[in-house]
């Protein structure tokens, strides 16, 4: 198989696998146990927290989660638990996990940051709204990198606006961790997911400022009383290892090669001035599902959207952007690459796409 869906998931690196196997074979203790084994597990957790803070050059409390989606959910529940403010500010690009976490809060009002015609966020409109309504805003939450298009949202500027009015600012960094520099100093919290950067599936983390932790439920006894369920210390350590050891590979030349050699009569790239190098969004003459199936028959794997939306659920911002360019949402495909992608892989994909009728 030739794989072009790295934004959905990655393979497990050898070093992450070895760490996972070692800890779950030799140091498999419950971090909440009161005996010496529990102390060992706690020490491993603390070492991971220290390593993650060193990596991000910041100082967060690390809450182990079962995924990036779970980390987003913990964050949102934490911020909305004890506040009378009932407005959440977010973009229309957000991952389904953010919308799912907000869904139970029927009394919450939403302010969706408007976009310009080119799909970028209108920060003047955001700033004006916050200036008038900051006393009502419980949380601002946005992605760092949109998982569909690779658009890099202006989180640094949004973070400065949030700080000016002392509003908590959570950022979904699932697609940017290991791949971009993350301005954590403007964030109250951020979410990451191990399987996006050669770590294990089933583990993510919420990195959150200690003074923003709010106990939601007296029956939650794990991870600073933020969640239930025994922490998989081995998975946390493997994720931390994978993040630190992620290859420092410049993917832009590979992306540019593909963009320059594609048949532009059949494939139209969605381009942003600020765009992550590992995601290549394309609009096609044919339906995306048809192209995906044709490529799959040649053992070339792409996607038609975020895997967490079953490949069919697209953000409202993307839908608007596609319609403005005269296409249907059904004509969208996403190609995503990684340091494991080779020139031969790119050549095979370009050839297969350009040969399509």
Short mmCIF file of C-alpha atoms in Angstrom, two decimals:
data_model
loop_
_atom_site.label_atom_id
_atom_site.label_comp_id
_atom_site.label_asym_id
_atom_site.label_seq_id
_atom_site.Cartn_x
_atom_site.Cartn_y
_atom_site.Cartn_z
CA UNK A 1 0.00 0.00 0.00
CA UNK A 2 1.08 3.57 -0.76
CA UNK A 3 -0.26 5.66 2.09
CA UNK A 4 -1.39 9.29 1.80
CA UNK A 5 -3.64 9.61 4.85
CA UNK A 6 -1.14 10.59 7.54
CA UNK A 7 -3.47 13.32 8.82
CA UNK A 8 -5.82 10.50 9.86
CA UNK A 9 -3.22 8.31 11.56
CA UNK A 10 0.41 7.21 11.41
CA UNK A 11 2.28 4.00 12.05
CA UNK A 12 3.93 3.37 15.42
CA UNK A 13 7.64 4.17 15.47
CA UNK A 14 10.06 1.48 16.58
CA UNK A 15 11.29 3.50 19.57
CA UNK A 16 7.75 4.29 20.71
CA UNK A 17 6.83 0.60 20.40
CA UNK A 18 9.87 -0.45 22.43
CA UNK A 19 9.07 2.03 25.19
CA UNK A 20 5.44 0.91 25.25
CA UNK A 21 6.40 -2.76 25.41
CA UNK A 22 9.04 -2.23 28.11
CA UNK A 23 6.81 -0.26 30.46
CA UNK A 24 3.74 -2.45 30.02
CA UNK A 25 5.87 -5.56 30.54
CA UNK A 26 8.11 -4.44 33.40
CA UNK A 27 6.54 -1.33 34.96
CA UNK A 28 2.85 -2.01 34.40
CA UNK A 29 1.69 -0.63 37.75
CA UNK A 30 -1.37 1.49 38.45
CA UNK A 31 -0.28 5.07 39.05
CA UNK A 32 -2.94 5.42 41.77
CA UNK A 33 -1.75 2.40 43.75
CA UNK A 34 -0.27 3.23 47.17
CA UNK A 35 2.55 0.69 47.05
CA UNK A 36 6.03 1.04 45.55
CA UNK A 37 4.82 0.02 42.09
CA UNK A 38 2.38 2.93 42.09
CA UNK A 39 5.26 5.25 42.97
CA UNK A 40 7.23 3.96 39.96
CA UNK A 41 4.26 4.60 37.66
CA UNK A 42 3.85 8.10 39.12
CA UNK A 43 7.53 8.81 38.49
CA UNK A 44 7.18 7.77 34.84
CA UNK A 45 4.17 10.08 34.53
CA UNK A 46 6.14 12.96 36.08
CA UNK A 47 9.04 12.29 33.72
CA UNK A 48 6.67 12.44 30.75
CA UNK A 49 5.20 15.70 32.04
CA UNK A 50 8.68 17.16 32.43
CA UNK A 51 9.71 15.98 28.95
CA UNK A 52 6.57 17.44 27.35
CA UNK A 53 7.11 20.78 29.10
CA UNK A 54 10.73 20.80 27.97
CA UNK A 55 9.63 20.05 24.42
CA UNK A 56 7.12 22.90 24.41
CA UNK A 57 9.41 25.12 26.56
CA UNK A 58 6.51 25.85 28.87
CA UNK A 59 4.97 24.81 32.19
CA UNK A 60 1.72 22.84 32.02
CA UNK A 61 0.00 20.19 34.06
CA UNK A 62 -0.29 17.14 31.79
CA UNK A 63 -3.57 15.21 31.84
CA UNK A 64 -3.33 11.88 30.05
CA UNK A 65 -6.32 11.27 27.75
CA UNK A 66 -7.49 8.47 25.50
CA UNK A 67 -7.15 10.67 22.39
CA UNK A 68 -6.93 14.24 21.18
CA UNK A 69 -10.73 14.24 21.01
CA UNK A 70 -10.89 13.17 24.66
CA UNK A 71 -8.41 15.90 25.59
CA UNK A 72 -10.64 18.49 23.89
CA UNK A 73 -13.63 17.12 25.78
CA UNK A 74 -11.87 17.30 29.16
CA UNK A 75 -10.79 20.87 28.46
CA UNK A 76 -14.24 22.09 27.45
CA UNK A 77 -15.94 20.42 30.41
CA UNK A 78 -13.32 21.91 32.71
CA UNK A 79 -13.84 25.47 31.48
CA UNK A 80 -17.64 25.36 31.38
CA UNK A 81 -18.13 23.59 34.72
CA UNK A 82 -18.01 26.53 37.13
CA UNK A 83 -18.78 29.73 35.30
CA UNK A 84 -21.85 31.87 34.82
CA UNK A 85 -20.58 32.99 31.42
CA UNK A 86 -22.43 31.13 28.68
CA UNK A 87 -20.79 32.13 25.39
CA UNK A 88 -18.11 30.10 23.60
CA UNK A 89 -16.11 31.62 20.75
CA UNK A 90 -14.86 29.21 18.07
CA UNK A 91 -14.24 28.93 14.35
CA UNK A 92 -16.33 27.11 11.78
CA UNK A 93 -13.28 24.93 11.04
CA UNK A 94 -13.45 23.04 14.33
CA UNK A 95 -12.97 19.29 14.63
CA UNK A 96 -16.13 17.23 15.32
CA UNK A 97 -14.83 16.40 18.81
CA UNK A 98 -15.13 20.05 19.86
CA UNK A 99 -18.69 20.29 18.60
CA UNK A 100 -19.53 16.96 20.28
CA UNK A 101 -18.14 18.17 23.62
CA UNK A 102 -20.21 21.34 23.41
CA UNK A 103 -23.42 19.59 22.31
CA UNK A 104 -24.77 18.74 25.81
CA UNK A 105 -24.60 22.39 26.92
CA UNK A 106 -28.00 23.56 25.72
CA UNK A 107 -27.69 26.94 27.44
CA UNK A 108 -24.46 27.88 25.65
CA UNK A 109 -24.42 30.55 22.95
CA UNK A 110 -21.84 30.34 20.19
CA UNK A 111 -19.98 33.05 18.36
CA UNK A 112 -18.37 31.67 15.21
CA UNK A 113 -15.46 33.79 14.03
CA UNK A 114 -16.37 35.06 10.53
CA UNK A 115 -14.15 34.21 7.57
CA UNK A 116 -12.94 36.39 4.73
CA UNK A 117 -13.74 35.26 1.18
CA UNK A 118 -10.40 33.42 1.02
CA UNK A 119 -11.37 31.33 4.06
CA UNK A 120 -9.06 33.01 6.56
CA UNK A 121 -10.44 34.19 9.89
CA UNK A 122 -11.59 37.79 10.25
CA UNK A 123 -9.70 38.91 13.35
CA UNK A 124 -11.07 42.45 13.22
CA UNK A 125 -14.60 41.10 13.57
CA UNK A 126 -13.42 38.83 16.39
CA UNK A 127 -11.70 41.66 18.23
CA UNK A 128 -14.75 43.91 17.92
CA UNK A 129 -17.06 41.17 19.19
CA UNK A 130 -14.88 40.37 22.19
CA UNK A 131 -14.52 44.06 23.04
CA UNK A 132 -18.31 44.30 23.35
CA UNK A 133 -19.06 40.90 24.93
CA UNK A 134 -15.97 39.84 26.91
CA UNK A 135 -17.94 39.67 30.17
CA UNK A 136 -20.14 36.93 28.65
CA UNK A 137 -17.39 34.72 27.14
CA UNK A 138 -16.47 31.53 29.01
CA UNK A 139 -13.98 30.18 26.48
CA UNK A 140 -12.29 30.69 23.13
CA UNK A 141 -11.37 27.43 21.41
CA UNK A 142 -9.85 26.94 17.95
CA UNK A 143 -7.72 24.50 15.99
CA UNK A 144 -4.11 25.35 15.28
CA UNK A 145 -4.11 23.48 11.96
CA UNK A 146 -7.34 22.58 10.19
CA UNK A 147 -7.31 18.85 9.55
CA UNK A 148 -9.12 19.16 6.19
CA UNK A 149 -7.16 21.92 4.46
CA UNK A 150 -3.97 22.44 6.47
CA UNK A 151 -4.96 26.07 7.07
CA UNK A 152 -2.87 27.40 9.97
CA UNK A 153 -5.23 29.44 12.11
CA UNK A 154 -3.77 32.64 13.64
CA UNK A 155 -3.68 31.26 17.18
CA UNK A 156 -0.95 33.60 18.34
CA UNK A 157 -3.01 36.68 17.48
CA UNK A 158 -6.18 35.14 18.90
CA UNK A 159 -4.29 34.24 22.07
CA UNK A 160 -3.17 37.83 22.54
CA UNK A 161 -6.77 39.02 22.20
CA UNK A 162 -7.93 36.41 24.71
CA UNK A 163 -5.22 37.39 27.20
CA UNK A 164 -6.12 41.04 26.91
CA UNK A 165 -9.59 40.23 28.27
CA UNK A 166 -8.53 37.35 30.56
CA UNK A 167 -10.52 34.74 28.62
CA UNK A 168 -9.41 31.08 28.72
CA UNK A 169 -7.98 29.97 25.36
CA UNK A 170 -7.91 26.28 24.41
CA UNK A 171 -6.20 25.14 21.21
CA UNK A 172 -6.60 21.83 19.40
CA UNK A 173 -2.98 21.12 18.37
CA UNK A 174 -3.63 17.57 17.15
CA UNK A 175 -2.51 18.37 13.59
CA UNK A 176 0.33 20.75 14.49
CA UNK A 177 2.15 18.94 17.30
CA UNK A 178 5.56 17.71 16.07
CA UNK A 179 5.06 19.47 12.72
CA UNK A 180 4.98 23.20 13.53
CA UNK A 181 6.27 25.53 16.19
CA UNK A 182 3.41 26.02 18.65
CA UNK A 183 3.15 29.38 20.50
CA UNK A 184 2.10 27.76 23.76
CA UNK A 185 2.75 30.93 25.75
CA UNK A 186 -0.55 32.41 24.48
CA UNK A 187 -2.58 29.29 25.32
CA UNK A 188 -4.39 28.34 28.49
CA UNK A 189 -4.43 24.73 27.33
CA UNK A 190 -3.78 22.56 24.29
CA UNK A 191 -4.64 19.06 23.10
CA UNK A 192 -2.34 16.58 21.35
CA UNK A 193 -2.81 13.03 20.04
CA UNK A 194 -0.12 10.35 19.90
CA UNK A 195 -1.12 8.56 16.72
CA UNK A 196 -0.70 11.70 14.60
CA UNK A 197 3.10 11.66 15.03
CA UNK A 198 4.09 7.96 15.14
CA UNK A 199 2.90 7.37 18.70
CA UNK A 200 0.28 4.82 19.80
CA UNK A 201 -3.41 5.04 19.15
CA UNK A 202 -5.62 5.42 22.21
CA UNK A 203 -3.53 8.07 23.94
CA UNK A 204 -3.47 11.85 23.89
CA UNK A 205 -2.88 14.60 26.41
CA UNK A 206 -4.36 17.83 27.65
CA UNK A 207 -1.69 20.32 28.66
CA UNK A 208 -3.31 22.91 30.90
CA UNK A 209 -2.26 25.73 33.23
CA UNK A 210 -2.47 24.57 36.83
CA UNK A 211 -4.56 27.56 37.92
CA UNK A 212 -7.18 26.70 35.29
CA UNK A 213 -7.93 23.22 36.68
CA UNK A 214 -11.44 22.94 38.11
CA UNK A 215 -12.64 19.73 39.79
CA UNK A 216 -15.88 18.77 38.04
CA UNK A 217 -16.88 15.57 39.80
CA UNK A 218 -15.90 14.25 43.27
CA UNK A 219 -15.94 10.70 41.88
CA UNK A 220 -13.19 11.35 39.34
CA UNK A 221 -9.92 10.21 40.92
CA UNK A 222 -7.36 10.03 38.12
CA UNK A 223 -5.27 12.74 36.48
CA UNK A 224 -5.74 15.62 38.91
CA UNK A 225 -9.33 14.44 39.45
CA UNK A 226 -10.07 15.24 35.81
CA UNK A 227 -10.97 11.76 34.54
CA UNK A 228 -11.70 8.15 35.50
CA UNK A 229 -9.91 5.08 34.18
CA UNK A 230 -6.46 3.71 34.89
CA UNK A 231 -3.82 5.67 33.01
CA UNK A 232 -1.84 3.72 30.43
CA UNK A 233 1.58 4.95 31.54
CA UNK A 234 3.28 2.98 28.78
CA UNK A 235 1.21 4.68 26.11
CA UNK A 236 1.88 8.10 27.62
CA UNK A 237 5.63 7.42 27.62
CA UNK A 238 5.51 6.07 24.05
CA UNK A 239 3.61 9.16 22.86
CA UNK A 240 6.12 11.43 24.58
CA UNK A 241 9.00 9.56 22.95
CA UNK A 242 7.40 9.74 19.51
CA UNK A 243 6.84 13.48 19.82
CA UNK A 244 10.40 14.21 20.89
CA UNK A 245 11.89 11.95 18.21
CA UNK A 246 9.64 13.03 15.32
CA UNK A 247 11.88 13.48 12.25
CA UNK A 248 12.76 17.07 11.40
CA UNK A 249 11.95 16.67 7.71
CA UNK A 250 11.06 19.57 5.42
CA UNK A 251 7.92 18.41 3.61
CA UNK A 252 7.40 21.60 1.59
CA UNK A 253 9.55 20.49 -1.43
CA UNK A 254 7.54 17.27 -1.70
CA UNK A 255 4.28 19.19 -1.48
CA UNK A 256 5.42 21.71 -4.08
CA UNK A 257 6.49 18.94 -6.45
CA UNK A 258 3.05 17.42 -6.31
CA UNK A 259 1.26 20.74 -6.75
CA UNK A 260 3.40 21.66 -9.76
CA UNK A 261 2.93 18.35 -11.58
CA UNK A 262 -0.78 17.77 -11.09
CA UNK A 263 -3.09 18.28 -14.06
CA UNK A 264 -4.71 21.61 -13.16
CA UNK A 265 -7.59 20.99 -15.54
CA UNK A 266 -8.69 18.11 -13.32
CA UNK A 267 -7.38 19.09 -9.88
CA UNK A 268 -7.57 22.47 -8.20
CA UNK A 269 -5.62 22.90 -4.94
CA UNK A 270 -7.04 24.87 -2.02
CA UNK A 271 -4.24 27.23 -1.04
CA UNK A 272 -3.73 29.41 2.03
CA UNK A 273 -0.81 31.76 2.64
CA UNK A 274 -0.33 30.00 5.98
CA UNK A 275 -0.72 26.26 5.38
CA UNK A 276 0.77 23.16 7.01
CA UNK A 277 3.11 21.24 4.70
CA UNK A 278 1.69 17.78 5.36
CA UNK A 279 -1.88 18.40 4.14
CA UNK A 280 -2.76 18.87 0.45
CA UNK A 281 -6.47 19.64 -0.17
CA UNK A 282 -7.74 19.28 -3.74
CA UNK A 283 -10.98 19.98 -5.61
CA UNK A 284 -11.65 17.60 -8.49
CA UNK A 285 -13.77 17.32 -11.63
CA UNK A 286 -14.99 13.92 -10.43
CA UNK A 287 -16.51 13.08 -7.05
CA UNK A 288 -13.94 12.57 -4.33
CA UNK A 289 -15.36 9.18 -3.40
CA UNK A 290 -14.90 7.96 -6.99
CA UNK A 291 -11.28 9.11 -7.05
CA UNK A 292 -10.60 7.57 -3.65
CA UNK A 293 -12.00 4.21 -4.80
CA UNK A 294 -10.07 4.27 -8.08
CA UNK A 295 -6.84 4.97 -6.24
CA UNK A 296 -7.63 2.34 -3.64
CA UNK A 297 -7.86 -0.24 -6.44
CA UNK A 298 -4.23 0.66 -7.21
CA UNK A 299 -3.27 0.34 -3.52
CA UNK A 300 -2.97 4.12 -3.12
CA UNK A 301 -4.78 5.42 -0.05
CA UNK A 302 -6.16 8.97 0.27
CA UNK A 303 -9.21 10.41 2.05
CA UNK A 304 -12.22 12.61 1.38
CA UNK A 305 -12.18 14.34 4.76
CA UNK A 306 -11.35 13.96 8.42
CA UNK A 307 -11.53 10.34 9.59
CA UNK A 308 -13.28 11.42 12.80
CA UNK A 309 -16.12 12.68 10.62
CA UNK A 310 -16.26 9.32 8.81
CA UNK A 311 -14.74 11.01 5.76
CA UNK A 312 -18.09 12.63 4.95
CA UNK A 313 -18.59 15.26 7.66
CA UNK A 314 -16.92 18.50 6.63
CA UNK A 315 -16.60 21.77 8.49
CA UNK A 316 -18.99 24.57 7.60
CA UNK A 317 -16.05 26.81 6.75
CA UNK A 318 -14.74 24.30 4.21
CA UNK A 319 -18.18 23.89 2.67
CA UNK A 320 -18.47 27.66 2.19
CA UNK A 321 -14.99 27.94 0.73
CA UNK A 322 -15.61 25.12 -1.75
CA UNK A 323 -18.94 26.57 -2.91
CA UNK A 324 -17.32 29.99 -3.45
CA UNK A 325 -14.87 28.31 -5.82
CA UNK A 326 -17.68 26.75 -7.84
CA UNK A 327 -17.32 23.19 -6.62
CA UNK A 328 -19.40 20.77 -4.57
CA UNK A 329 -18.26 19.34 -1.23
CA UNK A 330 -18.43 15.93 -2.92
CA UNK A 331 -15.54 16.98 -5.19
CA UNK A 332 -13.09 17.32 -2.30
CA UNK A 333 -10.16 15.01 -1.52
CA UNK A 334 -7.36 15.29 1.04
CA UNK A 335 -3.83 14.00 0.54
CA UNK A 336 -1.52 14.01 3.55
CA UNK A 337 2.16 13.14 3.70
CA UNK A 338 4.81 12.52 6.36
CA UNK A 339 8.58 12.03 6.69
CA UNK A 340 7.95 8.43 5.61
CA UNK A 341 6.58 9.54 2.22
CA UNK A 342 9.08 9.00 -0.59
CA UNK A 343 9.61 10.57 -4.01
CA UNK A 344 8.53 7.25 -5.52
CA UNK A 345 5.26 7.47 -3.59
CA UNK A 346 4.65 11.00 -4.88
CA UNK A 347 5.45 9.97 -8.45
CA UNK A 348 3.04 7.03 -8.27
CA UNK A 349 0.23 9.24 -6.96
CA UNK A 350 0.79 11.99 -9.54
CA UNK A 351 0.83 9.43 -12.34
CA UNK A 352 -2.37 7.75 -11.09
CA UNK A 353 -4.22 11.05 -10.69
CA UNK A 354 -3.16 12.49 -14.03
CA UNK A 355 -4.19 9.30 -15.84
CA UNK A 356 -7.76 9.52 -14.59
CA UNK A 357 -10.45 10.33 -17.14
#
